[in-house]
Coordinates of C-alpha atoms in Angstrom, one line a residue:
X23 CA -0.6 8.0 8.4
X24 CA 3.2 6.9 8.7
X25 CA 4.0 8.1 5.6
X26 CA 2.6 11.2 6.1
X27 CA 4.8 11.8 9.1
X28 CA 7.7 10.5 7.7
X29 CA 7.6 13.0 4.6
X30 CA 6.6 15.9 6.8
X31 CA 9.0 15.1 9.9
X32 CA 11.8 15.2 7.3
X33 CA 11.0 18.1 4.8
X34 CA 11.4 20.1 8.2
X35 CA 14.6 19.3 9.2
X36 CA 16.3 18.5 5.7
X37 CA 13.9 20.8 3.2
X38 CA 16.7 20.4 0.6
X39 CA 17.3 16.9 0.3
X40 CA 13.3 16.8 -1.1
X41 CA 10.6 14.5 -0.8
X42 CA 11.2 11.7 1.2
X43 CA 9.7 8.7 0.0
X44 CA 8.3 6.0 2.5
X45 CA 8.2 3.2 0.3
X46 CA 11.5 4.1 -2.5
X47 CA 11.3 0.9 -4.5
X48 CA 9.8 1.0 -7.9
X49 CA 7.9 -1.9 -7.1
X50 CA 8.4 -3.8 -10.4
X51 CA 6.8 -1.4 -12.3
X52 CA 9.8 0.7 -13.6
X53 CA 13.9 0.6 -13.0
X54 CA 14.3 3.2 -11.0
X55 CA 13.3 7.0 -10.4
X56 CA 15.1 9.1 -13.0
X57 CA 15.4 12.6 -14.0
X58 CA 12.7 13.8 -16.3
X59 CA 9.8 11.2 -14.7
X60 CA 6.2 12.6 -14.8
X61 CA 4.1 11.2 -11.7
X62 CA 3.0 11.2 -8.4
X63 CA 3.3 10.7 -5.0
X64 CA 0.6 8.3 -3.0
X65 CA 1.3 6.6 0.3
X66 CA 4.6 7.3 0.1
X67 CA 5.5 6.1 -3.1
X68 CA 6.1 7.7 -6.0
X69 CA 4.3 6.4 -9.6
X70 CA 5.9 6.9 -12.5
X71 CA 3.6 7.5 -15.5
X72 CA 6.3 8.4 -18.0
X73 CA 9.8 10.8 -18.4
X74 CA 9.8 13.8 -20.5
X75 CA 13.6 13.2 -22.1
X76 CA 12.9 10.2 -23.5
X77 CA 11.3 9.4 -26.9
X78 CA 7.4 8.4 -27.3
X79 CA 8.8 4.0 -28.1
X80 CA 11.0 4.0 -25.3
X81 CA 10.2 0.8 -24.0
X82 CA 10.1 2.1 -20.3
X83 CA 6.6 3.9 -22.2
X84 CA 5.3 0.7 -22.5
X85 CA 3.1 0.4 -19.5
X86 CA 1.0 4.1 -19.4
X87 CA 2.0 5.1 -22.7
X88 CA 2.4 8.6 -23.1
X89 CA -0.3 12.0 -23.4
X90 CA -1.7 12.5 -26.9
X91 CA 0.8 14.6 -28.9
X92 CA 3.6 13.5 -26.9
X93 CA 7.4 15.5 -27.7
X94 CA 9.8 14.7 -25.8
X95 CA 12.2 17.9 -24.1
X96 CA 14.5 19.0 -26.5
X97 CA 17.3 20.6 -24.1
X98 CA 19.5 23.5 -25.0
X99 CA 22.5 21.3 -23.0
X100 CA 23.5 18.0 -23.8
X101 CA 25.1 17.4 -20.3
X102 CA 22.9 18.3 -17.7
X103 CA 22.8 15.9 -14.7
X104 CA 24.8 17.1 -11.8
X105 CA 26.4 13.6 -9.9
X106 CA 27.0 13.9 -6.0
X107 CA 26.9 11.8 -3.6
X108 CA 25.1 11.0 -0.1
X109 CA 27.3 9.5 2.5
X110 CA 25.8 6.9 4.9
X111 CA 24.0 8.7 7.6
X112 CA 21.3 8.9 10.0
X113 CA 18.5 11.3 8.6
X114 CA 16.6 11.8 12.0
X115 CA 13.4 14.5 12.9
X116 CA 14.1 17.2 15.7
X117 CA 12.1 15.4 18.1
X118 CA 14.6 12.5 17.6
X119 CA 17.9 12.1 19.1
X120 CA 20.6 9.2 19.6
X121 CA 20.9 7.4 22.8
X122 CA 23.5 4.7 22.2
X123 CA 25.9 4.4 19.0
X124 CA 27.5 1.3 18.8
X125 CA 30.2 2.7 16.3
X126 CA 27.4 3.8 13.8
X127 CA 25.3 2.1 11.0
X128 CA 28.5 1.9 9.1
X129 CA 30.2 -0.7 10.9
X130 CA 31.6 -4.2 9.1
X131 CA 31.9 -6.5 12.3
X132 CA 30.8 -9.9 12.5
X133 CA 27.6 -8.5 14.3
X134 CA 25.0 -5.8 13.5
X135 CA 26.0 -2.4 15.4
X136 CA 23.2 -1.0 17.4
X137 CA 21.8 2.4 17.0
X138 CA 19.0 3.0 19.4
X139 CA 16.9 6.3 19.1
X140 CA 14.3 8.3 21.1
X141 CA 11.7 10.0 20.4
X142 CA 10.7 13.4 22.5
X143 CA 7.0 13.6 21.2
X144 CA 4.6 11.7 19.6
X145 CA 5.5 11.6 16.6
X146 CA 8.8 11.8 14.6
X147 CA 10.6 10.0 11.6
X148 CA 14.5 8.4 10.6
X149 CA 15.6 7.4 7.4
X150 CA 18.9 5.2 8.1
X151 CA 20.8 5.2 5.0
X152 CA 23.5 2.6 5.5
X153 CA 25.6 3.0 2.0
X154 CA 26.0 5.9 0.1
X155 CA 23.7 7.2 -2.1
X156 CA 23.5 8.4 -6.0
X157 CA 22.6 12.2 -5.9
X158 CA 21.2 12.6 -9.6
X159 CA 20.2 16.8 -10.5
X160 CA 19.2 18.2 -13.5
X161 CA 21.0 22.0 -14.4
X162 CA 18.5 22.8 -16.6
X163 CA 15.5 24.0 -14.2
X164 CA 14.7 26.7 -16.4
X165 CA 13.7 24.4 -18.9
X166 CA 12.4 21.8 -16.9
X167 CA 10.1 24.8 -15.4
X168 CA 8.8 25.9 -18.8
X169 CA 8.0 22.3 -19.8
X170 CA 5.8 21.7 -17.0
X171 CA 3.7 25.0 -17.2
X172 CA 3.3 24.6 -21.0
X173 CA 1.9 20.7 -20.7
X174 CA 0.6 20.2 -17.0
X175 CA -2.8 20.7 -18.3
X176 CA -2.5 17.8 -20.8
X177 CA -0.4 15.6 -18.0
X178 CA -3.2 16.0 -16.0
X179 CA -5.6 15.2 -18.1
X180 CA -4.0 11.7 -19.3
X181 CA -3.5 11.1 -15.4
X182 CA -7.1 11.2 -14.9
X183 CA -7.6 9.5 -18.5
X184 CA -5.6 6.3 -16.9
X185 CA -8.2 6.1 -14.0
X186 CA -5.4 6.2 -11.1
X187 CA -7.1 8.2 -8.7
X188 CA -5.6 11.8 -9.7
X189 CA -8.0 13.9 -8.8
X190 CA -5.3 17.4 -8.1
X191 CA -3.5 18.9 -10.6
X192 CA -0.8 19.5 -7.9
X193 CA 0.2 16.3 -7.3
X194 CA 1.4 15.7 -10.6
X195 CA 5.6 15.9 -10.3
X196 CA 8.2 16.9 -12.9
X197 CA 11.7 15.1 -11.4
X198 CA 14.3 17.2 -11.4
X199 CA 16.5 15.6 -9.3
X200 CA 16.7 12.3 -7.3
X201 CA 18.6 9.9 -4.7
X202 CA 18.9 6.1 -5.7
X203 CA 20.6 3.9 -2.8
X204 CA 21.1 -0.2 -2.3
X205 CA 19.5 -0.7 0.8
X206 CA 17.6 1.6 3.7
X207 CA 15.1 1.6 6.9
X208 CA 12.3 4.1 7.6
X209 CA 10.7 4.7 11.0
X210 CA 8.0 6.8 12.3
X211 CA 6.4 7.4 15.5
X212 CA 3.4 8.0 15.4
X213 CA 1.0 8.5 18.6
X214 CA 4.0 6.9 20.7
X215 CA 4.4 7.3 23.9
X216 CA 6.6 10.4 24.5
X217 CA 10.2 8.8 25.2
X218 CA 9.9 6.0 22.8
X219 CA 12.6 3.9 21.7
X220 CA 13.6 2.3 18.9
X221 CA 17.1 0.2 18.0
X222 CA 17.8 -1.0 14.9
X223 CA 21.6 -2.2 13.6
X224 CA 23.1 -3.2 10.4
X225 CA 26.5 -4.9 9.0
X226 CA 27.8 -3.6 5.9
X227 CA 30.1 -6.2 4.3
X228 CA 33.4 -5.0 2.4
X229 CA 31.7 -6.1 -0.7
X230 CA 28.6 -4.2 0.4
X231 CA 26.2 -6.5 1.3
X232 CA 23.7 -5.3 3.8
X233 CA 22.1 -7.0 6.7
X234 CA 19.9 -5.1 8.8
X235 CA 18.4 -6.3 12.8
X236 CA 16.3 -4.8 14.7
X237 CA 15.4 -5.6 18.9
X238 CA 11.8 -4.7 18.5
X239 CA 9.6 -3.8 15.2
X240 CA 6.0 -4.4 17.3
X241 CA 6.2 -1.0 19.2
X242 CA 3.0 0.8 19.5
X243 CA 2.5 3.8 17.7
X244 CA 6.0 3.0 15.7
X245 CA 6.3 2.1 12.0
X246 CA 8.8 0.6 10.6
X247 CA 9.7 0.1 6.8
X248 CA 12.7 -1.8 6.1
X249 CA 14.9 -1.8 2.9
X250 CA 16.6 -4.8 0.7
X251 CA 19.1 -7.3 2.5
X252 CA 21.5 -9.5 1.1
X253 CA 24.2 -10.0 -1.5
X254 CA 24.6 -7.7 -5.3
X255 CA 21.9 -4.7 -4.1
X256 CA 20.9 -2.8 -7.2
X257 CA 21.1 0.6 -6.5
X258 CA 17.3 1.5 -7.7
X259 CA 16.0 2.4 -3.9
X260 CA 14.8 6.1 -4.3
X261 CA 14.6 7.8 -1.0
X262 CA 14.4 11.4 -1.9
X263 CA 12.9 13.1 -5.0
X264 CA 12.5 16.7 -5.8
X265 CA 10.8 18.9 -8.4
X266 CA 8.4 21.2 -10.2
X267 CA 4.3 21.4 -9.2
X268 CA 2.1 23.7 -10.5
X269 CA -1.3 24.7 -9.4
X270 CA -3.9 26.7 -11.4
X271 CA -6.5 29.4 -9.5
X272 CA -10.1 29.7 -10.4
X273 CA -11.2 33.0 -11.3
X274 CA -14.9 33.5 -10.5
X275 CA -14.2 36.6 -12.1
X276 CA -11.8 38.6 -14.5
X277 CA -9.5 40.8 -13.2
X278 CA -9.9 44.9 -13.5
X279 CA -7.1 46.3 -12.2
X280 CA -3.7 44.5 -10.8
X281 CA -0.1 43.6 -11.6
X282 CA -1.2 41.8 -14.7
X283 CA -3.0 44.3 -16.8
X284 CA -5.4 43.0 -19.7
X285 CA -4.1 43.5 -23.2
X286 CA -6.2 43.0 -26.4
X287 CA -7.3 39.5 -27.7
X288 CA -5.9 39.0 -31.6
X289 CA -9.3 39.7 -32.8
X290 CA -9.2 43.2 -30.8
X291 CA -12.8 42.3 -29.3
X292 CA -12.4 39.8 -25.9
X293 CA -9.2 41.2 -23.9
X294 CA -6.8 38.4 -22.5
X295 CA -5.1 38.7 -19.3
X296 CA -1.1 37.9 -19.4
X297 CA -0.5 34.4 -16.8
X298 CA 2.0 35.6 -13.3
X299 CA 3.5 33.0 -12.5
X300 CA 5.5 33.1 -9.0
X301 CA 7.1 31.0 -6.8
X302 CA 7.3 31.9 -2.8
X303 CA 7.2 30.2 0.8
X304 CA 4.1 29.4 2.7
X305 CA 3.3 30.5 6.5
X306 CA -0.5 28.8 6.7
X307 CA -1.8 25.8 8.2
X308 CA 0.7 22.9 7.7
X309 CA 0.1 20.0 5.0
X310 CA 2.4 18.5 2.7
X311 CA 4.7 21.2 2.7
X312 CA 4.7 22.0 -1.8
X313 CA 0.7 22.3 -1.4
X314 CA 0.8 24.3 1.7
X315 CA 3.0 26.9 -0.7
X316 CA 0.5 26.1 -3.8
X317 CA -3.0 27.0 -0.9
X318 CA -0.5 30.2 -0.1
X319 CA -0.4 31.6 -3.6
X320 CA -4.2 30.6 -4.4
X321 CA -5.2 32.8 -1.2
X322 CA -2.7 35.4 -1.0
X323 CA -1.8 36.0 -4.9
X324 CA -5.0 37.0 -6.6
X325 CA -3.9 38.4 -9.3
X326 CA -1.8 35.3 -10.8
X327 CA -3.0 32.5 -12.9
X328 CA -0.8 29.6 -11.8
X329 CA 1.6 29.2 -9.3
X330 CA 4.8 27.1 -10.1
X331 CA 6.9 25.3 -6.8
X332 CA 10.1 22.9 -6.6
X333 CA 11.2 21.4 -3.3
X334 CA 14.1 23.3 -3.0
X335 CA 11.5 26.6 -1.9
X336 CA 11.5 24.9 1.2
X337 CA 14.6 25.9 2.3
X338 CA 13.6 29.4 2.8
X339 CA 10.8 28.7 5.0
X340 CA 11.3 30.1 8.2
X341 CA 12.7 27.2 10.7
X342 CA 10.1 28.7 13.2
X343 CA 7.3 29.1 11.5
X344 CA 7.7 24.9 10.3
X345 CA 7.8 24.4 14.2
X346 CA 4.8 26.2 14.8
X347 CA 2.8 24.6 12.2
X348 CA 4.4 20.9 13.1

């Protein structure tokens, strides 16, 4: 599916921007993506279910509620988001390239300037950001990464409690960082002809208002998503999201001999073996890229327990080995 493509296009070229999201509104349903938000990812979009630093009342708990014994993170710093920003760009696949710029997506004429793109295989994804983005990152990942490992088993289980179609402990996310923007377009190809096209333009206003136009949105084998137009934009578009995952392995068996040893149970009768918990890239068939790491550690890590990822692993895959597996 488009989204599909889009995400894994992306995560390819731009492994540490994160997720990228093919629908990034909230949809009515929350404010906007935030640090500390428990959910998951479907068709694109992510689902917010609730946000660890907040209390158990907030009001923004209202909807889902919140797992049974809820406590909120307690952090050890009070000031932990790390602000940057994204300047308006063109995020664009490999197999994507520019053929006319008509001075960029940032221009403030009268009329729209055209940007017209090409596609050298089948399938391919942009993400046109034309203003610049809120770059939101928590410095506490040590923290953030205990938090998930001690509770995913109860997150999951309220996900599945809530009857939304959670069926993978995996795809539950801990947000650890995210970018908010007024206004974007997402495009992929999918099954186009090799050689595609695409143009799209948009007029930025001096008091930022966005207007976006586009020659053709009926192409075949092309999708195309676009983002808010119009006059006082609020900046709650999320187009990237990263975090923590965390997958547990089935033991058929217990483990004899390995790096984890078994130690004595407290009653000195049933021995209990110590969790390994590690966090490497993937090199097997491709998928969403944070499972295809989790399916590496369940089949070539026998010895561990649960295996614990964050998007920013992805920048130490092997640029060749994505290209094989794409």
């Amino acid at each position: 599916m488009e989204y599909d493509i889009f995400r894994e296009a992306l995560a390819i070229k731009y492994p540490a921007q994160g997720h990228a999201l093919w629908v990034p509104g909230p949809g009515g349903l929350y404010s906007a993506v935030e640090v500390g938000d428990v959910g998951f990812v479907r068709e694109g979009k992510f689902h917010r279910l609730f946000n660890v630093l907040l209390p158990e009342d907030h009001p923004s708990h209202k909807n889902f509620g919140v797992p049974e014994h809820y406590e909120p993170l307690e952090l050890k710093m009070k000031m932990h988001i790390y602000p940057s920003a994204l300047s308006p760009i063109d995020f664009r696949s490999r197999e994507v390239t520019v053929v006319s710029d008509e001075l960029g997506i940032s221009a403030a004429g009268p009329e729209p300037a055209q940007v017209t793109f090409s596609c050298s295989r089948k399938r391919g994804a942009i993400l046109s950001l034309p203003v610049q983005a809120q770059r939101n990152d928590t410095l506490a990942h040590g923290e953030f990464a205990k938090c998930i490992l001690k509770y995913i088993d109860v997150w999951f289980a309220f996900a599945r409690e809530l009857g939304l179609g959670v069926t993978r402990m995996e795809d539950i996310i801990l947000v650890t960082g995210r970018d908010l923007v007024r206004s974007w377009t997402n495009v992929a190809f999918s099954e186009s002809k090799e050689g595609e096209q695409v143009s799209l333009g948009v007029r930025v206003t001096s008091g930022g208002d966005v207007e976006w136009q586009f020659s053709r949105e009926d192409i075949r084998g092309v999708a195309v998503n676009r983002g808010p137009s119009g006059q006082n934009l609020p900046q709650n578009q999320c187009i990237f999201i990263r975090g923590f995952r965390v997958a547990r392995f089935l033991k058929m068996l217990p483990r004899l001999r390995g790096a984890a040893e078994p130690t004595q149970g407290p009653s000195g009768d049933e021995p209990e073996f110590e969790t390994k918990i590690i966090s490497t890239p993937s090199d097997t068939d491709y998928q969403d890229p944070l499972h295809t790491l989790l399916d590496y550690l369940t089949t070539q890590a026998p010895d561990c327990d649960v295996a614990l990822v964050h998007d920013d692993d992805l920048r130490y895959i092997d640029v060749v080995v994505c290209l094989f597996i794409y």
